[in-house]
Amino acid sequence: MVLKVRKKVTALPGCPMSKCMDLLGGCWTPEVLWSLSEGPRRFSELRRDCPFISAKVMTSRLRDLEQRGVLSRKVMPTSPPTVEYALTELGKELLPAIRSIVDVGTRLLLRDPTP
Amino acid sequence: MVLKVRKKVTALPGCPMSKCMDLLGGCWTPEVLWSLSEGPRRFSELRRDCPFISAKVMTSRLRDLEQRGVLSRKVMPTSPPTVEYALTELGKELLPAIRSIVDVGTRLLLRDPTP
DNA sequence: TTTTCCAGTAACCAGATGGAAACTGCCAAC
DNA sequence: GTTGGCAGTTTCCATCTGGTTACTGGAAAA
């Protein structure tokens, strides 16, 4: 499941869908947010949650989302250093949309169990 | 708002999000479905609804969605011929997710009215 | 002492795909 | 007779962007 967003196109002014997709769009973004919906997670945990996302993309997705204020990144002073990602308030606003997508997907799987 | 899907990656077996995004993903797909949510529309109407979508992409998106069973395409025997697109039952199943995205976007616009 | 884990980063490649612009055929209206 | 609308199609181009592989450096476990 790959979802991309082109960076040069910003949200259409005043368009709700655009506003939301500007944060949700981007390859694997929904998966990452879904993983974080249960609570904070570390980088390696996210990687294990979504083994199909390469490290490079995972990193860039997390950086994007951090910059847009959707999630926070906290480096713990441990050794080896661990990093904790968590949804911000803004990020939590996105959850209803994510849940709805998952709900619809679940219903689709019930009606047609092929992959 | 640009949303892409790579065709070579199919839905992850048994993953609800994947199953749903497989249909929702693709550049401008949510916009097209949103336009159709009120009822059937003709090609030129869709083009006017979403002037930022090029004819080429609009066509390919409609063909994709038709092939996936999300919408139906009916050529009316008029001259010049008109073509009517409408959501199928499957397509209507997607609407809750679309609505949810729009809802979240609306809420985001309220909290931060910048484009 | 070698391996593993942590959280990445850098370099390079290939393919997908959206954008722009031009063109189609047919009919109706002006 | 030419303009306009319908519903596209075709071509070419640029670029975006994700995948893969290799590498980092320190600490702890084997």
PDB file of C-alpha atoms (C1' of nucleotides) in Angstrom:
ATOM      1  CA  MET A   1       0.000   0.000   0.000  1.00  0.00           C
ATOM      2  CA  VAL A   2       1.787   2.984  -1.269  1.00  0.00           C
ATOM      3  CA  LEU A   3       0.587   6.496  -0.968  1.00  0.00           C
ATOM      4  CA  LYS A   4       2.536   9.432  -2.203  1.00  0.00           C
ATOM      5  CA  VAL A   5       2.298  13.143  -2.084  1.00  0.00           C
ATOM      6  CA  ARG A   6       4.136  15.586  -4.269  1.00  0.00           C
ATOM      7  CA  LYS A   7       5.719  18.212  -2.125  1.00  0.00           C
ATOM      8  CA  LYS A   8       5.475  21.018  -4.622  1.00  0.00           C
ATOM      9  CA  VAL A   9       1.715  20.926  -4.587  1.00  0.00           C
ATOM     10  CA  THR A  10       0.478  22.405  -1.367  1.00  0.00           C
ATOM     11  CA  ALA A  11      -3.009  22.220  -0.055  1.00  0.00           C
ATOM     12  CA  LEU A  12      -5.630  24.032  -2.087  1.00  0.00           C
ATOM     13  CA  PRO A  13      -6.586  27.074  -0.053  1.00  0.00           C
ATOM     14  CA  GLY A  14      -9.697  26.443   1.944  1.00  0.00           C
ATOM     15  CA  CYS A  15     -10.200  22.893   0.748  1.00  0.00           C
ATOM     16  CA  PRO A  16     -10.845  20.539   3.661  1.00  0.00           C
ATOM     17  CA  MET A  17      -9.880  17.378   1.810  1.00  0.00           C
ATOM     18  CA  SER A  18      -6.715  19.016   0.617  1.00  0.00           C
ATOM     19  CA  LYS A  19      -5.914  20.212   4.110  1.00  0.00           C
ATOM     20  CA  CYS A  20      -6.279  16.748   5.536  1.00  0.00           C
ATOM     21  CA  MET A  21      -4.571  14.867   2.738  1.00  0.00           C
ATOM     22  CA  ASP A  22      -1.655  17.242   2.951  1.00  0.00           C
ATOM     23  CA  LEU A  23      -0.926  15.563   6.293  1.00  0.00           C
ATOM     24  CA  LEU A  24      -2.209  12.061   5.512  1.00  0.00           C
ATOM     25  CA  GLY A  25      -0.704  11.809   2.068  1.00  0.00           C
ATOM     26  CA  GLY A  26       2.762  10.496   1.524  1.00  0.00           C
ATOM     27  CA  CYS A  27       3.888   6.966   1.095  1.00  0.00           C
ATOM     28  CA  TRP A  28       3.022   4.796   4.111  1.00  0.00           C
ATOM     29  CA  THR A  29       1.928   7.755   6.205  1.00  0.00           C
ATOM     30  CA  PRO A  30      -1.360   6.197   7.294  1.00  0.00           C
ATOM     31  CA  GLU A  31       0.450   3.066   8.437  1.00  0.00           C
ATOM     32  CA  VAL A  32       2.882   5.048  10.547  1.00  0.00           C
ATOM     33  CA  LEU A  33       0.133   7.078  12.149  1.00  0.00           C
ATOM     34  CA  TRP A  34      -1.855   3.931  12.763  1.00  0.00           C
ATOM     35  CA  SER A  35       1.113   2.390  14.550  1.00  0.00           C
ATOM     36  CA  LEU A  36       1.409   5.453  16.730  1.00  0.00           C
ATOM     37  CA  SER A  37      -2.291   5.599  17.499  1.00  0.00           C
ATOM     38  CA  GLU A  38      -1.890   3.234  20.465  1.00  0.00           C
ATOM     39  CA  GLY A  39       0.804   5.353  22.066  1.00  0.00           C
ATOM     40  CA  PRO A  40       4.432   6.428  21.672  1.00  0.00           C
ATOM     41  CA  ARG A  41       6.786   4.093  19.876  1.00  0.00           C
ATOM     42  CA  ARG A  42      10.482   3.894  19.170  1.00  0.00           C
ATOM     43  CA  PHE A  43      12.051   3.848  15.770  1.00  0.00           C
ATOM     44  CA  SER A  44      12.852   0.159  15.797  1.00  0.00           C
ATOM     45  CA  GLU A  45       9.364  -0.657  17.018  1.00  0.00           C
ATOM     46  CA  LEU A  46       7.866   1.255  14.130  1.00  0.00           C
ATOM     47  CA  ARG A  47      10.153  -0.612  11.788  1.00  0.00           C
ATOM     48  CA  ARG A  48       8.948  -3.891  13.174  1.00  0.00           C
ATOM     49  CA  ASP A  49       5.328  -2.738  12.997  1.00  0.00           C
ATOM     50  CA  CYS A  50       5.762  -1.971   9.313  1.00  0.00           C
ATOM     51  CA  PRO A  51       8.518  -4.222   7.978  1.00  0.00           C
ATOM     52  CA  PHE A  52       7.593  -3.316   4.400  1.00  0.00           C
ATOM     53  CA  ILE A  53       8.660   0.297   4.912  1.00  0.00           C
ATOM     54  CA  SER A  54      12.346   0.810   4.194  1.00  0.00           C
ATOM     55  CA  ALA A  55      14.443   2.629   6.790  1.00  0.00           C
ATOM     56  CA  LYS A  56      14.981   5.498   4.409  1.00  0.00           C
ATOM     57  CA  VAL A  57      11.313   6.089   3.801  1.00  0.00           C
ATOM     58  CA  MET A  58      10.461   5.575   7.452  1.00  0.00           C
ATOM     59  CA  THR A  59      12.970   8.227   8.415  1.00  0.00           C
ATOM     60  CA  SER A  60      11.817  10.707   5.826  1.00  0.00           C
ATOM     61  CA  ARG A  61       8.183  10.119   6.697  1.00  0.00           C
ATOM     62  CA  LEU A  62       8.868  10.687  10.379  1.00  0.00           C
ATOM     63  CA  ARG A  63      10.844  13.852   9.636  1.00  0.00           C
ATOM     64  CA  ASP A  64       8.050  15.151   7.416  1.00  0.00           C
ATOM     65  CA  LEU A  65       5.416  14.476   9.998  1.00  0.00           C
ATOM     66  CA  GLU A  66       7.514  16.008  12.755  1.00  0.00           C
ATOM     67  CA  GLN A  67       8.010  19.141  10.712  1.00  0.00           C
ATOM     68  CA  ARG A  68       4.299  19.415  10.046  1.00  0.00           C
ATOM     69  CA  GLY A  69       3.611  19.119  13.735  1.00  0.00           C
ATOM     70  CA  VAL A  70       1.834  15.792  13.488  1.00  0.00           C
ATOM     71  CA  LEU A  71       4.231  13.942  15.741  1.00  0.00           C
ATOM     72  CA  SER A  72       6.972  14.668  18.237  1.00  0.00           C
ATOM     73  CA  ARG A  73      10.429  13.171  18.416  1.00  0.00           C
ATOM     74  CA  LYS A  74      12.189  12.739  21.729  1.00  0.00           C
ATOM     75  CA  VAL A  75      15.763  11.463  21.995  1.00  0.00           C
ATOM     76  CA  MET A  76      16.300   9.639  25.267  1.00  0.00           C
ATOM     77  CA  PRO A  77      19.792  10.026  26.773  1.00  0.00           C
ATOM     78  CA  THR A  78      20.367   6.306  26.996  1.00  0.00           C
ATOM     79  CA  SER A  79      23.052   4.262  25.368  1.00  0.00           C
ATOM     80  CA  PRO A  80      22.507   3.252  22.765  1.00  0.00           C
ATOM     81  CA  PRO A  81      20.261   6.251  22.320  1.00  0.00           C
ATOM     82  CA  THR A  82      16.596   5.491  21.843  1.00  0.00           C
ATOM     83  CA  VAL A  83      14.163   7.797  20.149  1.00  0.00           C
ATOM     84  CA  GLU A  84      10.516   8.024  20.962  1.00  0.00           C
ATOM     85  CA  TYR A  85       7.889   9.170  18.519  1.00  0.00           C
ATOM     86  CA  ALA A  86       4.429  10.205  19.611  1.00  0.00           C
ATOM     87  CA  LEU A  87       1.389  11.860  18.078  1.00  0.00           C
ATOM     88  CA  THR A  88       0.854  15.491  18.930  1.00  0.00           C
ATOM     89  CA  GLU A  89      -2.589  16.972  19.486  1.00  0.00           C
ATOM     90  CA  LEU A  90      -2.686  17.748  15.781  1.00  0.00           C
ATOM     91  CA  GLY A  91      -1.731  14.182  15.006  1.00  0.00           C
ATOM     92  CA  LYS A  92      -4.542  12.861  17.163  1.00  0.00           C
ATOM     93  CA  GLU A  93      -7.001  14.929  15.152  1.00  0.00           C
ATOM     94  CA  LEU A  94      -6.171  12.767  12.188  1.00  0.00           C
ATOM     95  CA  LEU A  95      -7.105   9.522  13.897  1.00  0.00           C
ATOM     96  CA  PRO A  96     -10.826   9.592  13.048  1.00  0.00           C
ATOM     97  CA  ALA A  97      -9.943   9.632   9.369  1.00  0.00           C
ATOM     98  CA  ILE A  98      -7.445   6.811   9.787  1.00  0.00           C
ATOM     99  CA  ARG A  99      -9.936   4.769  11.771  1.00  0.00           C
ATOM    100  CA  SER A 100     -12.555   5.318   9.162  1.00  0.00           C
ATOM    101  CA  ILE A 101     -10.200   4.089   6.471  1.00  0.00           C
ATOM    102  CA  VAL A 102      -9.438   0.987   8.512  1.00  0.00           C
ATOM    103  CA  ASP A 103     -13.150   0.435   9.158  1.00  0.00           C
ATOM    104  CA  VAL A 104     -14.003   0.636   5.510  1.00  0.00           C
ATOM    105  CA  GLY A 105     -11.116  -1.676   4.709  1.00  0.00           C
ATOM    106  CA  THR A 106     -12.358  -4.175   7.242  1.00  0.00           C
ATOM    107  CA  ARG A 107     -15.805  -4.115   5.717  1.00  0.00           C
ATOM    108  CA  LEU A 108     -14.325  -4.585   2.257  1.00  0.00           C
ATOM    109  CA  LEU A 109     -12.342  -7.585   3.468  1.00  0.00           C
ATOM    110  CA  LEU A 110     -15.491  -9.134   4.881  1.00  0.00           C
ATOM    111  CA  ARG A 111     -17.380  -8.772   1.635  1.00  0.00           C
ATOM    112  CA  ASP A 112     -14.443  -9.981  -0.451  1.00  0.00           C
ATOM    113  CA  PRO A 113     -11.828 -11.955   1.474  1.00  0.00           C
ATOM    114  CA  THR A 114      -9.316 -12.124  -1.394  1.00  0.00           C
ATOM    115  CA  PRO A 115      -6.098 -10.282  -0.575  1.00  0.00           C
TER     116      PRO A 115
ATOM    117  CA  MET B   1      -3.583  17.677  -3.101  1.00  0.00           C
ATOM    118  CA  VAL B   2      -1.865  14.884  -4.838  1.00  0.00           C
ATOM    119  CA  LEU B   3      -2.112  11.294  -3.892  1.00  0.00           C
ATOM    120  CA  LYS B   4      -0.434   8.538  -5.771  1.00  0.00           C
ATOM    121  CA  VAL B   5      -0.400   4.820  -5.721  1.00  0.00           C
ATOM    122  CA  ARG B   6       2.175   2.574  -7.273  1.00  0.00           C
ATOM    123  CA  LYS B   7       0.472  -0.092  -9.273  1.00  0.00           C
ATOM    124  CA  LYS B   8       3.025  -2.792  -8.753  1.00  0.00           C
ATOM    125  CA  VAL B   9       2.404  -2.883  -5.024  1.00  0.00           C
ATOM    126  CA  THR B  10      -0.886  -4.560  -4.385  1.00  0.00           C
ATOM    127  CA  ALA B  11      -2.745  -4.608  -1.143  1.00  0.00           C
ATOM    128  CA  LEU B  12      -1.055  -6.476   1.667  1.00  0.00           C
ATOM    129  CA  PRO B  13      -3.075  -9.645   2.143  1.00  0.00           C
ATOM    130  CA  GLY B  14      -5.554  -9.263   4.946  1.00  0.00           C
ATOM    131  CA  CYS B  15      -4.632  -5.699   5.796  1.00  0.00           C
ATOM    132  CA  PRO B  16      -7.737  -3.519   6.060  1.00  0.00           C
ATOM    133  CA  MET B  17      -5.927  -0.234   5.548  1.00  0.00           C
ATOM    134  CA  SER B  18      -4.164  -1.638   2.557  1.00  0.00           C
ATOM    135  CA  LYS B  19      -7.414  -2.957   1.144  1.00  0.00           C
ATOM    136  CA  CYS B  20      -9.070   0.427   1.429  1.00  0.00           C
ATOM    137  CA  MET B  21      -6.133   2.522   0.272  1.00  0.00           C
ATOM    138  CA  ASP B  22      -5.758   0.284  -2.729  1.00  0.00           C
ATOM    139  CA  LEU B  23      -9.007   1.834  -3.930  1.00  0.00           C
ATOM    140  CA  LEU B  24      -8.629   5.300  -2.421  1.00  0.00           C
ATOM    141  CA  GLY B  25      -5.003   5.773  -3.371  1.00  0.00           C
ATOM    142  CA  GLY B  26      -4.013   7.268  -6.657  1.00  0.00           C
ATOM    143  CA  CYS B  27      -3.584  10.872  -7.528  1.00  0.00           C
ATOM    144  CA  TRP B  28      -6.798  12.875  -7.024  1.00  0.00           C
ATOM    145  CA  THR B  29      -8.897   9.777  -6.423  1.00  0.00           C
ATOM    146  CA  PRO B  30     -10.548  11.103  -3.264  1.00  0.00           C
ATOM    147  CA  GLU B  31     -11.577  14.276  -5.090  1.00  0.00           C
ATOM    148  CA  VAL B  32     -13.182  12.331  -7.906  1.00  0.00           C
ATOM    149  CA  LEU B  33     -15.068  10.090  -5.512  1.00  0.00           C
ATOM    150  CA  TRP B  34     -16.137  13.103  -3.517  1.00  0.00           C
ATOM    151  CA  SER B  35     -17.545  14.703  -6.664  1.00  0.00           C
ATOM    152  CA  LEU B  36     -19.482  11.556  -7.399  1.00  0.00           C
ATOM    153  CA  SER B  37     -20.802  11.201  -3.880  1.00  0.00           C
ATOM    154  CA  GLU B  38     -23.788  13.447  -4.639  1.00  0.00           C
ATOM    155  CA  GLY B  39     -24.856  11.406  -7.634  1.00  0.00           C
ATOM    156  CA  PRO B  40     -23.840  10.511 -11.178  1.00  0.00           C
ATOM    157  CA  ARG B  41     -21.843  13.037 -13.137  1.00  0.00           C
ATOM    158  CA  ARG B  42     -20.599  13.457 -16.666  1.00  0.00           C
ATOM    159  CA  PHE B  43     -17.007  13.749 -17.695  1.00  0.00           C
ATOM    160  CA  SER B  44     -17.131  17.460 -18.343  1.00  0.00           C
ATOM    161  CA  GLU B  45     -18.885  18.036 -15.054  1.00  0.00           C
ATOM    162  CA  LEU B  46     -16.162  16.184 -13.219  1.00  0.00           C
ATOM    163  CA  ARG B  47     -13.611  18.266 -15.053  1.00  0.00           C
ATOM    164  CA  ARG B  48     -15.328  21.422 -13.919  1.00  0.00           C
ATOM    165  CA  ASP B  49     -15.617  20.098 -10.381  1.00  0.00           C
ATOM    166  CA  CYS B  50     -11.879  19.523 -10.269  1.00  0.00           C
ATOM    167  CA  PRO B  51     -10.261  21.961 -12.687  1.00  0.00           C
ATOM    168  CA  PHE B  52      -6.817  21.190 -11.240  1.00  0.00           C
ATOM    169  CA  ILE B  53      -6.973  17.607 -12.535  1.00  0.00           C
ATOM    170  CA  SER B  54      -5.676  17.297 -16.087  1.00  0.00           C
ATOM    171  CA  ALA B  55      -7.848  15.494 -18.623  1.00  0.00           C
ATOM    172  CA  LYS B  56      -5.286  12.759 -18.944  1.00  0.00           C
ATOM    173  CA  VAL B  57      -5.185  11.996 -15.254  1.00  0.00           C
ATOM    174  CA  MET B  58      -8.945  12.314 -14.942  1.00  0.00           C
ATOM    175  CA  THR B  59      -9.398   9.748 -17.684  1.00  0.00           C
ATOM    176  CA  SER B  60      -6.884   7.328 -16.258  1.00  0.00           C
ATOM    177  CA  ARG B  61      -8.311   7.701 -12.779  1.00  0.00           C
ATOM    178  CA  LEU B  62     -11.816   7.009 -14.034  1.00  0.00           C
ATOM    179  CA  ARG B  63     -10.612   3.980 -16.002  1.00  0.00           C
ATOM    180  CA  ASP B  64      -8.772   2.637 -12.961  1.00  0.00           C
ATOM    181  CA  LEU B  65     -11.769   3.066 -10.733  1.00  0.00           C
ATOM    182  CA  GLU B  66     -14.070   1.521 -13.280  1.00  0.00           C
ATOM    183  CA  GLN B  67     -11.819  -1.489 -13.580  1.00  0.00           C
ATOM    184  CA  ARG B  68     -11.701  -1.903  -9.824  1.00  0.00           C
ATOM    185  CA  GLY B  69     -15.475  -1.828  -9.699  1.00  0.00           C
ATOM    186  CA  VAL B  70     -15.670   1.424  -7.762  1.00  0.00           C
ATOM    187  CA  LEU B  71     -17.626   3.277 -10.390  1.00  0.00           C
ATOM    188  CA  SER B  72     -19.627   2.556 -13.518  1.00  0.00           C
ATOM    189  CA  ARG B  73     -19.370   4.216 -16.888  1.00  0.00           C
ATOM    190  CA  LYS B  74     -22.394   4.572 -19.115  1.00  0.00           C
ATOM    191  CA  VAL B  75     -22.202   5.993 -22.610  1.00  0.00           C
ATOM    192  CA  MET B  76     -25.464   7.668 -23.559  1.00  0.00           C
ATOM    193  CA  PRO B  77     -26.459   7.329 -27.222  1.00  0.00           C
ATOM    194  CA  THR B  78     -26.738  11.053 -27.720  1.00  0.00           C
ATOM    195  CA  SER B  79     -24.793  13.238 -30.056  1.00  0.00           C
ATOM    196  CA  PRO B  80     -22.353  14.408 -29.108  1.00  0.00           C
ATOM    197  CA  PRO B  81     -22.124  11.340 -26.893  1.00  0.00           C
ATOM    198  CA  THR B  82     -22.239  11.990 -23.192  1.00  0.00           C
ATOM    199  CA  VAL B  83     -20.806   9.678 -20.607  1.00  0.00           C
ATOM    200  CA  GLU B  84     -22.145   9.241 -17.145  1.00  0.00           C
ATOM    201  CA  TYR B  85     -20.068   8.079 -14.228  1.00  0.00           C
ATOM    202  CA  ALA B  86     -21.629   6.840 -11.023  1.00  0.00           C
ATOM    203  CA  LEU B  87     -20.482   5.112  -7.872  1.00  0.00           C
ATOM    204  CA  THR B  88     -21.202   1.422  -7.637  1.00  0.00           C
ATOM    205  CA  GLU B  89     -22.198  -0.277  -4.408  1.00  0.00           C
ATOM    206  CA  LEU B  90     -18.524  -0.867  -3.761  1.00  0.00           C
ATOM    207  CA  GLY B  91     -17.812   2.774  -4.417  1.00  0.00           C
ATOM    208  CA  LYS B  92     -20.440   3.840  -1.932  1.00  0.00           C
ATOM    209  CA  GLU B  93     -18.739   1.746   0.719  1.00  0.00           C
ATOM    210  CA  LEU B  94     -15.796   4.094   0.449  1.00  0.00           C
ATOM    211  CA  LEU B  95     -17.794   7.192   1.246  1.00  0.00           C
ATOM    212  CA  PRO B  96     -17.542   6.983   5.040  1.00  0.00           C
ATOM    213  CA  ALA B  97     -13.765   7.156   4.746  1.00  0.00           C
ATOM    214  CA  ILE B  98     -13.938  10.087   2.343  1.00  0.00           C
ATOM    215  CA  ARG B  99     -16.396  11.897   4.556  1.00  0.00           C
ATOM    216  CA  SER B 100     -14.190  11.333   7.536  1.00  0.00           C
ATOM    217  CA  ILE B 101     -11.223  12.811   5.709  1.00  0.00           C
ATOM    218  CA  VAL B 102     -13.280  15.843   4.759  1.00  0.00           C
ATOM    219  CA  ASP B 103     -14.536  16.184   8.341  1.00  0.00           C
ATOM    220  CA  VAL B 104     -11.059  16.096   9.761  1.00  0.00           C
ATOM    221  CA  GLY B 105      -9.924  18.585   7.143  1.00  0.00           C
ATOM    222  CA  THR B 106     -12.761  20.897   8.074  1.00  0.00           C
ATOM    223  CA  ARG B 107     -11.793  20.725  11.716  1.00  0.00           C
ATOM    224  CA  LEU B 108      -8.180  21.437  10.828  1.00  0.00           C
ATOM    225  CA  LEU B 109      -9.218  24.469   8.814  1.00  0.00           C
ATOM    226  CA  LEU B 110     -11.184  25.778  11.758  1.00  0.00           C
ATOM    227  CA  ARG B 111      -8.251  25.471  14.124  1.00  0.00           C
ATOM    228  CA  ASP B 112      -5.809  26.933  11.602  1.00  0.00           C
ATOM    229  CA  PRO B 113      -7.420  28.901   8.782  1.00  0.00           C
ATOM    230  CA  THR B 114      -4.223  29.340   6.760  1.00  0.00           C
ATOM    231  CA  PRO B 115      -4.447  27.588   3.388  1.00  0.00           C
TER     232      PRO B 115
ATOM    233  C1'  DT C   1      36.563 -10.539  20.543  1.00  0.00           C
ATOM    234  C1'  DT C   2      33.028 -10.680  17.534  1.00  0.00           C
ATOM    235  C1'  DT C   3      28.359  -9.853  16.965  1.00  0.00           C
ATOM    236  C1'  DT C   4      24.193  -7.367  17.679  1.00  0.00           C
ATOM    237  C1'  DC C   5      21.342  -3.549  18.453  1.00  0.00           C
ATOM    238  C1'  DC C   6      20.267   1.391  18.307  1.00  0.00           C
ATOM    239  C1'  DA C   7      18.941   5.117  14.981  1.00  0.00           C
ATOM    240  C1'  DG C   8      19.859   6.572  11.385  1.00  0.00           C
ATOM    241  C1'  DT C   9      22.616   8.644   6.691  1.00  0.00           C
ATOM    242  C1'  DA C  10      24.639   8.609   1.924  1.00  0.00           C
ATOM    243  C1'  DA C  11      24.788   7.280  -2.775  1.00  0.00           C
ATOM    244  C1'  DC C  12      22.854   5.522  -6.725  1.00  0.00           C
ATOM    245  C1'  DC C  13      19.239   3.593  -9.618  1.00  0.00           C
ATOM    246  C1'  DA C  14      14.916   2.779 -12.007  1.00  0.00           C
ATOM    247  C1'  DG C  15      10.370   3.155 -12.853  1.00  0.00           C
ATOM    248  C1'  DA C  16       6.156   5.228 -12.299  1.00  0.00           C
ATOM    249  C1'  DT C  17       3.431   8.923 -13.324  1.00  0.00           C
ATOM    250  C1'  DG C  18       1.647  13.500 -13.551  1.00  0.00           C
ATOM    251  C1'  DG C  19       1.817  17.900 -16.530  1.00  0.00           C
ATOM    252  C1'  DA C  20       1.337  20.403 -20.873  1.00  0.00           C
ATOM    253  C1'  DA C  21       0.013  20.769 -25.316  1.00  0.00           C
ATOM    254  C1'  DA C  22      -1.710  19.262 -29.490  1.00  0.00           C
ATOM    255  C1'  DC C  23      -4.998  16.467 -31.940  1.00  0.00           C
ATOM    256  C1'  DT C  24      -9.371  13.540 -32.834  1.00  0.00           C
ATOM    257  C1'  DG C  25     -14.358  13.022 -34.785  1.00  0.00           C
ATOM    258  C1'  DC C  26     -18.838  14.216 -34.524  1.00  0.00           C
ATOM    259  C1'  DC C  27     -22.670  17.180 -34.207  1.00  0.00           C
ATOM    260  C1'  DA C  28     -25.158  21.592 -33.266  1.00  0.00           C
ATOM    261  C1'  DA C  29     -25.603  26.294 -33.114  1.00  0.00           C
ATOM    262  C1'  DC C  30     -24.458  30.912 -34.822  1.00  0.00           C
TER     263       DC C  30
ATOM    264  C1'  DG D   1     -18.262  28.064 -42.678  1.00  0.00           C
ATOM    265  C1'  DT D   2     -16.434  28.318 -38.442  1.00  0.00           C
ATOM    266  C1'  DT D   3     -16.780  28.068 -33.822  1.00  0.00           C
ATOM    267  C1'  DG D   4     -17.741  25.423 -29.745  1.00  0.00           C
ATOM    268  C1'  DG D   5     -18.654  21.502 -26.802  1.00  0.00           C
ATOM    269  C1'  DC D   6     -18.283  16.510 -25.854  1.00  0.00           C
ATOM    270  C1'  DA D   7     -15.036  12.932 -24.360  1.00  0.00           C
ATOM    271  C1'  DG D   8     -11.297  11.702 -24.758  1.00  0.00           C
ATOM    272  C1'  DT D   9      -6.087  10.088 -26.804  1.00  0.00           C
ATOM    273  C1'  DT D  10      -1.272  10.699 -27.841  1.00  0.00           C
ATOM    274  C1'  DT D  11       3.254  12.361 -27.299  1.00  0.00           C
ATOM    275  C1'  DC D  12       7.015  13.889 -24.840  1.00  0.00           C
ATOM    276  C1'  DC D  13       9.096  15.439 -20.794  1.00  0.00           C
ATOM    277  C1'  DA D  14      10.633  16.049 -16.119  1.00  0.00           C
ATOM    278  C1'  DT D  15      10.852  14.659 -11.750  1.00  0.00           C
ATOM    279  C1'  DC D  16       9.685  12.622  -8.003  1.00  0.00           C
ATOM    280  C1'  DT D  17      10.546   9.181  -4.990  1.00  0.00           C
ATOM    281  C1'  DG D  18      10.931   4.769  -3.193  1.00  0.00           C
ATOM    282  C1'  DG D  19      14.157   0.587  -3.157  1.00  0.00           C
ATOM    283  C1'  DT D  20      18.639  -1.302  -2.233  1.00  0.00           C
ATOM    284  C1'  DT D  21      22.978  -1.457  -0.372  1.00  0.00           C
ATOM    285  C1'  DA D  22      26.550  -0.035   2.375  1.00  0.00           C
ATOM    286  C1'  DC D  23      28.185   2.659   6.168  1.00  0.00           C
ATOM    287  C1'  DT D  24      28.326   5.165  10.889  1.00  0.00           C
ATOM    288  C1'  DG D  25      29.753   4.753  16.212  1.00  0.00           C
ATOM    289  C1'  DG D  26      29.058   3.472  20.683  1.00  0.00           C
ATOM    290  C1'  DA D  27      27.514   0.049  24.083  1.00  0.00           C
ATOM    291  C1'  DA D  28      26.197  -4.352  25.686  1.00  0.00           C
ATOM    292  C1'  DA D  29      25.707  -9.196  25.233  1.00  0.00           C
ATOM    293  C1'  DA D  30      27.609 -13.780  23.681  1.00  0.00           C
TER     294       DA D  30
END
